[in-house]
XYZ file of C-alpha atoms in Angstrom:
540
model
C 52.823 -35.214 -14.302
C 50.725 -36.141 -17.415
C 47.583 -34.846 -18.768
C 44.579 -36.487 -16.849
C 43.758 -38.898 -19.370
C 40.865 -38.367 -21.367
C 39.419 -40.101 -24.711
C 36.018 -40.051 -27.284
C 35.729 -42.728 -29.797
C 34.090 -43.412 -32.954
C 30.145 -44.007 -34.137
C 27.168 -43.948 -33.111
C 28.434 -41.458 -30.481
C 26.745 -37.764 -29.934
C 28.495 -36.669 -33.023
C 26.515 -39.274 -35.156
C 23.190 -40.202 -33.317
C 19.677 -39.173 -34.371
C 18.693 -35.512 -33.011
C 17.943 -35.307 -29.396
C 14.259 -34.180 -28.225
C 14.460 -30.432 -27.825
C 14.860 -30.916 -24.173
C 12.257 -29.171 -20.924
C 12.772 -25.910 -20.389
C 15.597 -25.109 -17.898
C 13.936 -25.109 -14.443
C 15.094 -22.845 -11.451
C 18.036 -22.487 -10.464
C 16.959 -23.422 -6.948
C 14.786 -26.120 -7.936
C 16.269 -28.210 -9.814
C 14.605 -31.762 -10.891
C 16.989 -33.320 -12.815
C 15.809 -35.886 -15.633
C 15.540 -39.276 -15.366
C 16.630 -41.086 -18.442
C 16.085 -44.596 -19.462
C 18.982 -47.030 -19.343
C 20.092 -47.866 -23.459
C 20.033 -51.058 -24.509
C 23.440 -52.843 -24.326
C 25.872 -50.624 -25.842
C 23.036 -48.414 -27.151
C 23.600 -44.598 -28.375
C 27.212 -44.803 -26.640
C 28.427 -48.037 -28.347
C 31.940 -46.901 -29.292
C 32.496 -45.066 -26.569
C 32.182 -47.274 -23.396
C 29.416 -50.414 -22.962
C 26.707 -50.013 -21.113
C 25.144 -53.620 -19.313
C 21.138 -53.998 -20.318
C 18.780 -51.957 -17.932
C 22.010 -49.615 -16.697
C 22.093 -45.828 -17.227
C 24.871 -43.412 -18.035
C 24.195 -40.587 -14.987
C 24.278 -44.894 -13.190
C 27.511 -46.010 -14.680
C 29.029 -42.712 -14.593
C 28.014 -41.989 -10.523
C 28.846 -45.441 -9.453
C 32.535 -44.680 -11.146
C 32.861 -41.115 -9.311
C 32.573 -43.229 -6.121
C 34.898 -46.146 -7.179
C 37.551 -43.544 -7.869
C 36.619 -41.387 -4.753
C 37.204 -44.288 -2.045
C 40.390 -45.409 -4.490
C 42.219 -41.726 -5.200
C 41.120 -40.132 -1.759
C 43.432 -43.310 -0.385
C 45.677 -42.131 -2.670
C 46.029 -38.802 -1.827
C 45.665 -39.604 1.982
C 48.889 -41.531 1.255
C 51.093 -38.488 -0.491
C 49.392 -36.537 2.516
C 51.394 -38.113 5.261
C 54.288 -38.289 2.995
C 54.199 -34.915 3.055
C 53.474 -34.060 6.694
C 56.951 -37.042 7.497
C 58.658 -35.698 4.573
C 58.468 -32.108 6.099
C 59.823 -33.601 9.712
C 63.011 -34.992 8.211
C 63.612 -32.487 5.830
C 65.194 -28.635 6.944
C 62.696 -25.398 5.737
C 65.701 -24.936 3.711
C 66.170 -28.329 1.888
C 62.287 -27.920 1.506
C 62.980 -24.466 -0.064
C 65.200 -26.286 -2.387
C 62.939 -28.575 -3.881
C 59.837 -26.111 -3.883
C 61.585 -24.422 -5.928
C 62.250 -27.857 -8.318
C 58.454 -28.117 -7.742
C 57.524 -24.757 -8.973
C 60.025 -24.193 -11.536
C 59.676 -27.798 -13.145
C 56.234 -29.031 -12.700
C 54.439 -26.025 -13.155
C 56.659 -25.613 -16.251
C 54.363 -29.079 -17.041
C 51.660 -27.255 -17.230
C 52.716 -25.503 -20.673
C 52.886 -29.003 -22.065
C 49.219 -30.089 -20.947
C 47.978 -28.512 -24.015
C 45.049 -30.386 -23.868
C 46.264 -33.668 -26.261
C 44.480 -36.406 -23.688
C 41.021 -34.183 -23.213
C 40.873 -33.511 -27.314
C 41.434 -37.276 -27.306
C 38.366 -38.156 -24.979
C 36.337 -35.102 -26.542
C 36.273 -36.591 -30.717
C 34.229 -39.473 -32.055
C 36.893 -40.929 -34.736
C 35.795 -44.042 -36.385
C 39.364 -45.747 -36.194
C 39.814 -45.462 -31.974
C 43.540 -47.641 -32.397
C 44.063 -44.634 -35.274
C 42.892 -41.689 -33.209
C 45.001 -42.351 -30.051
C 48.520 -42.959 -32.380
C 47.449 -39.550 -33.574
C 47.133 -38.088 -29.915
C 50.779 -40.186 -29.140
C 52.239 -38.560 -31.229
C 51.822 -35.047 -30.776
C 52.117 -35.270 -26.935
C 55.306 -36.849 -28.141
C 56.030 -33.774 -30.118
C 55.440 -31.643 -27.693
C 57.541 -33.759 -24.604
C 60.244 -33.050 -26.457
C 59.833 -30.075 -27.203
C 58.977 -29.503 -23.327
C 62.531 -31.271 -22.471
C 64.631 -28.947 -24.737
C 62.883 -26.035 -23.070
C 63.220 -27.668 -19.633
C 67.419 -28.142 -20.455
C 66.881 -24.282 -21.132
C 65.331 -23.153 -17.925
C 67.000 -24.814 -15.097
C 70.066 -23.007 -16.117
C 68.762 -19.509 -15.987
C 66.313 -20.817 -12.690
C 69.225 -21.410 -10.626
C 70.457 -18.041 -11.422
C 67.286 -15.963 -10.629
C 66.801 -18.044 -6.904
C 70.786 -17.994 -6.617
C 70.475 -21.513 -5.738
C 72.898 -23.455 -8.036
C 71.939 -26.598 -6.276
C 69.267 -27.267 -7.973
C 70.986 -27.668 -11.213
C 71.703 -31.126 -10.595
C 68.592 -32.710 -9.637
C 66.561 -30.905 -11.901
C 69.007 -32.439 -14.684
C 67.480 -35.570 -12.766
C 64.111 -34.556 -12.798
C 63.968 -34.281 -17.060
C 63.630 -38.056 -16.772
C 60.253 -37.919 -15.645
C 59.263 -36.433 -19.011
C 59.496 -39.753 -21.158
C 57.965 -42.066 -18.535
C 55.387 -39.407 -18.389
C 54.817 -39.923 -22.185
C 55.063 -44.158 -21.469
C 51.831 -43.396 -19.217
C 49.688 -42.109 -22.353
C 47.784 -45.678 -22.856
C 45.683 -44.109 -19.168
C 44.143 -42.580 -21.967
C 42.450 -45.772 -23.582
C 41.206 -46.740 -20.499
C 39.863 -42.845 -19.111
C 37.886 -42.550 -22.279
C 35.898 -46.169 -21.874
C 35.103 -44.930 -18.180
C 37.696 -48.234 -17.269
C 38.350 -46.835 -14.383
C 39.625 -50.273 -11.867
C 42.443 -50.933 -14.730
C 42.943 -46.732 -14.976
C 43.257 -46.309 -11.409
C 45.438 -49.518 -10.525
C 47.559 -48.758 -12.816
C 48.148 -45.080 -11.839
C 48.765 -47.036 -8.307
C 51.895 -47.256 -9.055
C 53.178 -44.152 -9.365
C 52.340 -42.508 -5.457
C 52.781 -46.139 -4.078
C 56.199 -46.689 -5.187
C 57.023 -43.137 -4.752
C 55.884 -42.533 -1.140
C 57.911 -45.926 -0.287
C 61.179 -44.387 -2.277
C 60.597 -40.803 -0.318
C 60.266 -42.375 2.874
C 63.374 -44.537 3.044
C 65.152 -41.902 1.833
C 64.311 -39.623 3.575
C 65.223 -41.010 7.368
C 68.406 -41.777 6.415
C 69.318 -38.605 5.760
C 68.992 -38.209 1.940
C 67.613 -35.070 1.825
C 65.376 -33.414 -1.135
C 67.235 -36.444 -3.141
C 64.910 -38.377 -1.613
C 61.979 -36.615 -3.284
C 63.985 -36.564 -6.542
C 64.806 -40.055 -6.775
C 60.332 -41.144 -5.522
C 59.402 -38.903 -8.371
C 61.707 -40.362 -11.020
C 61.197 -44.044 -9.569
C 57.303 -43.697 -9.650
C 56.546 -41.747 -12.319
C 58.809 -44.706 -14.303
C 56.760 -47.510 -12.385
C 53.807 -46.404 -13.629
C 55.039 -45.721 -17.483
C 56.273 -49.743 -18.204
C 52.691 -50.807 -16.282
C 51.131 -49.134 -18.687
C 52.269 -49.935 -21.523
C 52.419 -53.290 -20.621
C 48.447 -53.011 -20.414
C 47.918 -50.919 -23.563
C 45.914 -52.625 -25.981
C 46.967 -50.361 -28.659
C 50.209 -50.304 -30.296
C 53.028 -47.336 -29.952
C 53.072 -46.277 -33.735
C 54.350 -42.480 -35.038
C 51.201 -41.379 -37.182
C 51.222 -37.608 -37.597
C 48.509 -35.854 -39.354
C 48.166 -32.505 -40.235
C 44.144 -32.155 -40.325
C 44.292 -33.455 -36.921
C 46.859 -31.060 -35.960
C 45.465 -28.461 -36.868
C 42.071 -29.911 -34.838
C 44.297 -30.592 -31.715
C 46.134 -26.695 -31.870
C 42.548 -25.225 -32.055
C 41.140 -27.148 -29.149
C 44.522 -26.542 -26.593
C 45.976 -22.423 -27.752
C 43.472 -21.908 -24.911
C 44.560 -24.326 -22.442
C 48.081 -23.235 -23.228
C 47.439 -19.562 -22.601
C 45.623 -21.152 -18.680
C 48.898 -23.363 -18.185
C 51.001 -20.535 -18.636
C 49.127 -18.169 -16.915
C 49.308 -20.868 -13.989
C 52.924 -21.376 -14.558
C 53.298 -17.533 -13.791
C 51.611 -17.624 -10.992
C 53.523 -20.572 -9.179
C 56.858 -19.263 -10.286
C 56.540 -15.405 -9.093
C 55.164 -17.167 -5.842
C 58.602 -18.926 -4.933
C 60.548 -16.621 -6.768
C 59.607 -13.985 -4.919
C 59.131 -15.350 -1.472
C 62.565 -16.615 -1.883
C 64.251 -13.249 -3.130
C 62.460 -11.299 -0.844
C 62.140 -13.277 2.194
C 64.463 -15.876 2.321
C 64.636 -20.040 1.222
C 62.707 -20.728 4.419
C 59.569 -18.662 2.882
C 59.589 -20.420 -0.116
C 59.493 -23.860 1.693
C 56.352 -22.545 3.933
C 54.728 -21.326 0.459
C 55.461 -24.837 -1.058
C 54.397 -26.485 2.100
C 51.101 -24.759 2.557
C 50.316 -25.697 -1.690
C 51.171 -28.926 -1.175
C 48.789 -29.590 1.982
C 46.222 -28.287 0.244
C 47.038 -29.316 -2.540
C 44.592 -32.810 -0.497
C 41.197 -31.691 -0.948
C 42.357 -30.852 -4.684
C 41.926 -34.392 -5.006
C 38.560 -34.515 -4.501
C 38.019 -32.065 -7.524
C 40.334 -34.289 -9.766
C 38.284 -37.669 -9.140
C 34.454 -36.023 -9.850
C 36.367 -34.193 -12.867
C 37.933 -37.092 -14.137
C 34.977 -39.345 -13.628
C 32.300 -37.519 -15.348
C 34.281 -36.147 -17.705
C 34.110 -39.034 -20.528
C 29.926 -39.009 -19.709
C 30.136 -35.157 -20.408
C 31.448 -35.629 -23.812
C 29.033 -38.114 -24.826
C 25.941 -36.370 -23.911
C 27.130 -32.744 -24.627
C 24.345 -31.750 -26.621
C 22.059 -32.278 -23.271
C 22.191 -29.304 -21.740
C 19.150 -30.747 -18.889
C 22.038 -33.124 -18.070
C 24.994 -31.510 -18.156
C 23.322 -29.087 -15.823
C 22.392 -31.771 -13.769
C 25.525 -33.217 -13.733
C 27.177 -30.226 -12.790
C 25.330 -28.978 -9.874
C 25.132 -32.734 -7.804
C 29.167 -33.433 -8.233
C 29.494 -29.960 -6.960
C 27.582 -30.650 -3.895
C 28.986 -33.988 -3.845
C 32.178 -32.751 -4.081
C 31.585 -29.816 -1.615
C 30.531 -32.341 0.883
C 34.501 -33.315 1.624
C 36.729 -30.526 0.166
C 35.446 -27.779 2.219
C 35.149 -29.119 5.671
C 39.107 -29.829 4.900
C 39.897 -26.167 4.036
C 38.169 -24.764 6.871
C 39.607 -27.778 9.043
C 42.870 -26.766 8.113
C 41.878 -22.609 8.604
C 40.327 -23.574 12.235
C 43.858 -26.495 13.458
C 46.835 -25.376 11.528
C 48.311 -23.767 14.387
C 47.168 -27.098 16.168
C 49.237 -28.864 12.864
C 52.339 -26.710 13.227
C 52.771 -27.273 17.596
C 51.377 -30.920 17.419
C 52.544 -32.750 13.922
C 55.328 -30.329 11.669
C 57.272 -28.460 14.693
C 57.632 -24.912 15.465
C 60.381 -24.300 12.749
C 57.226 -23.699 10.627
C 55.761 -21.526 12.636
C 55.942 -18.607 10.642
C 54.044 -20.756 8.001
C 50.927 -21.078 10.409
C 48.442 -17.902 8.900
C 49.064 -19.012 5.590
C 48.534 -22.237 5.923
C 45.255 -20.913 7.586
C 45.041 -18.562 4.389
C 45.454 -21.183 1.578
C 42.622 -23.220 3.663
C 39.702 -21.199 3.021
C 41.516 -20.213 -0.642
C 41.023 -24.418 -1.335
C 37.211 -24.268 0.433
C 36.347 -21.018 -1.861
C 37.828 -22.808 -4.866
C 36.119 -25.895 -5.132
C 32.493 -23.594 -5.821
C 31.924 -24.627 -9.381
C 35.692 -26.565 -9.750
C 34.793 -28.835 -12.685
C 33.136 -25.816 -14.715
C 36.215 -25.903 -17.241
C 35.544 -29.586 -17.846
C 31.689 -28.669 -19.779
C 33.506 -25.976 -21.894
C 35.759 -28.667 -22.679
C 33.590 -30.861 -23.681
C 32.183 -28.668 -26.296
C 35.260 -27.371 -27.498
C 34.649 -23.897 -26.111
C 38.223 -23.691 -24.809
C 38.188 -20.151 -25.244
C 36.521 -19.026 -21.393
C 38.865 -21.013 -19.803
C 42.581 -19.255 -21.393
C 40.101 -15.913 -20.353
C 39.959 -16.763 -17.440
C 43.375 -18.016 -16.164
C 44.884 -14.334 -17.743
C 42.655 -12.501 -15.411
C 43.567 -14.398 -12.665
C 47.277 -14.015 -13.513
C 46.772 -9.856 -13.753
C 44.683 -10.177 -10.099
C 47.704 -11.935 -8.619
C 50.230 -9.528 -10.483
C 48.668 -6.275 -9.011
C 47.659 -7.614 -5.604
C 49.504 -11.240 -4.210
C 52.846 -9.955 -5.425
C 52.461 -6.730 -3.872
C 50.776 -7.717 -0.659
C 54.046 -10.580 -0.268
C 56.241 -6.932 -0.003
C 54.225 -5.309 1.972
C 53.169 -8.141 4.540
C 55.577 -10.924 4.032
C 53.963 -14.738 4.146
C 50.671 -13.349 6.033
C 49.965 -10.755 3.009
C 50.368 -13.351 0.126
C 48.035 -15.444 1.719
C 45.624 -12.629 1.895
C 46.267 -11.585 -1.855
C 45.769 -15.492 -3.074
C 41.750 -15.043 -1.506
C 41.548 -12.282 -3.401
C 42.228 -14.203 -6.959
C 40.079 -17.092 -6.248
C 36.844 -14.604 -5.874
C 37.812 -13.001 -8.942
C 37.806 -16.415 -10.191
C 34.839 -17.097 -8.538
C 33.057 -14.238 -10.084
C 34.543 -15.459 -13.915
C 33.392 -19.047 -13.367
C 29.878 -17.535 -12.160
C 29.391 -15.321 -15.408
C 30.617 -18.276 -18.281
C 28.164 -20.971 -16.307
C 25.027 -18.564 -16.535
C 25.869 -17.903 -20.121
C 25.908 -22.299 -20.441
C 22.876 -22.279 -17.991
C 20.996 -19.748 -18.815
C 19.825 -18.352 -15.525
C 22.072 -20.390 -13.711
C 23.091 -18.856 -10.285
C 25.613 -21.148 -8.010
C 25.043 -20.330 -5.016
C 21.317 -21.185 -4.297
C 22.617 -24.765 -5.451
C 25.693 -25.350 -3.083
C 24.304 -23.272 -0.179
C 23.051 -26.580 1.968
C 26.435 -28.420 0.645
C 28.149 -25.209 2.758
C 26.142 -25.246 6.135
C 27.676 -28.772 7.494
C 31.294 -27.482 8.050
C 28.992 -23.624 9.023
C 26.919 -25.968 12.145
C 30.349 -27.891 13.038
C 32.786 -24.509 12.736
C 30.523 -22.878 15.350
C 30.756 -24.970 17.926
C 34.873 -24.817 17.439
C 34.841 -21.416 18.115
C 32.794 -21.315 21.471
C 34.466 -23.969 22.187
C 37.854 -22.060 22.569
C 36.310 -19.258 23.807
C 35.838 -20.717 27.110
C 39.446 -22.895 27.182
C 42.088 -22.697 29.197
C 44.834 -19.896 28.022
C 47.504 -23.183 28.253
C 46.559 -25.129 24.694
C 47.151 -28.723 25.124
C 47.331 -32.278 22.337
C 43.682 -33.378 24.217
C 42.066 -30.048 23.480
C 42.953 -29.997 20.466
C 41.980 -33.897 19.884
C 38.840 -32.692 21.353
C 37.677 -30.132 19.089
C 38.900 -32.366 15.977
C 36.362 -35.085 17.054
C 32.920 -31.822 17.839
C 34.604 -30.967 13.933
C 34.136 -34.127 12.451
C 31.178 -35.448 14.205
C 29.283 -32.297 13.408
C 30.795 -32.236 9.546
C 29.354 -35.616 9.537
C 25.931 -35.296 10.679
C 24.984 -32.187 9.459
C 25.713 -33.622 6.043
C 23.861 -36.850 6.290
C 21.176 -34.776 8.022
C 21.171 -32.287 5.702
C 21.937 -33.730 2.267
C 20.331 -37.216 3.100
C 18.740 -37.625 -0.704
C 21.539 -36.871 -2.727
C 23.716 -39.213 -0.554
C 21.193 -42.073 -0.852
C 20.896 -41.756 -4.614
C 24.479 -42.203 -4.531
C 24.432 -45.021 -2.496
C 21.902 -46.529 -4.473
C 24.277 -46.247 -7.758
C 27.143 -47.959 -6.153
C 24.510 -51.176 -4.748
C 23.833 -51.321 -8.473
C 20.468 -50.340 -8.307
C 18.461 -48.608 -11.104
C 17.622 -45.014 -10.284
C 14.136 -45.605 -8.982
C 10.985 -42.821 -9.226
C 11.743 -41.336 -6.312
C 15.269 -39.593 -7.125
C 13.283 -37.772 -9.842
C 12.398 -35.319 -6.748
C 13.904 -31.716 -6.416
C 17.669 -32.174 -4.320
């Protein structure tokens, strides 16, 4: 529930470094040749942001951080998926629906608070970074206090809107998460320094504590209170350990000029958060009012399960953002990092999304139970939505790094309009299946908007040409599964389902290694601490 920690530091960063030589003309979008930047001397021009060991380039540092974060955070994300499925076993659909109302009504309001304070902190280059952090923390504290007042006012309104007074007590308890998240602000410091190991160790306290509390309480019959208690316990555990590890003192420092800079950067992000909040709120509210509380639970389940794939986005985006800020004036490096990071993320995220589309009926039958049968098609549609949504997933990081956040607000507003014009009417006329189809339309419009703005940022850029090879492994694995289903007996068994899963996973891995071998080899070289070789300059 916190801003993704991000930050920047003083001289001699990009803002004060001597002008870069004019970049080479952008290569064709179907044959990107990444430039090989020499490793700077120790410290180099990134001194004040992060320290590079002698002989280690920024790309080596960032790529290795991405891989380390991927292993670390995907493990925690897997823990979250296991928790969600176990909770679905213990909780009734009605109890899960109550939790869904709380998550969407209060959790999505957090988007309104996440107005980019941490993003701007990472992006700035102030001379005194302790003062810069204290000013950013002060603004975050102000927004947090306002958010507490908003939540107190919103809880009764939510109860009336949904006709569920049961949300009042747990909603009030969940307000305790807000000050705990504020205590986690020092994570921005480690994030800005690209000290990912320390940052992730501190963040791990939240999901680990939350998993233990949620499962224990759910098993003894605490219902949705198990999730409420887990959320509060996890947030406070992470907040306290982060405060203990903070290298800077917490101090109140309000500065008007700093506030104006942050507001200018953040208002489009506020608009994006508002649009996302409206979409999420309307999804649950209309589902509950039109189809019942069980339908709201189904929408919540589909969203939480598919959020596992989104973790791949978060991993890559959070790792690269400080490095992107450091080289924000080098369009060639920005372009290369965008292409490679997208291809790496899609290797994981697209297979996961399509797997959910293929095997959602089996998940219902053999894992979470027949009580979720009505959510089967919705799970399949959300799997496709997640797969498509990963194309160009981290485009917003590049606009944030350049302090050009306007396109983010415009895109979010357009998505909200399309959602209201398409997804909601289909929900009313065709139920949950229609809602999933409407969300597919929303994500397609979002892709068109991303493509438009990326073409302006990277002249002549066509993202689809760069991502075709990353999507091919999933296609190669999907076709045999569909052929096997045409020949399978009428009665589908667990053994048949597991066999198809094995075929899908195995073919995806083999096809990925064959088709994306050079890129995987380069990434593996970074992990093994080898400097980028000349062969890495070949087209990939």
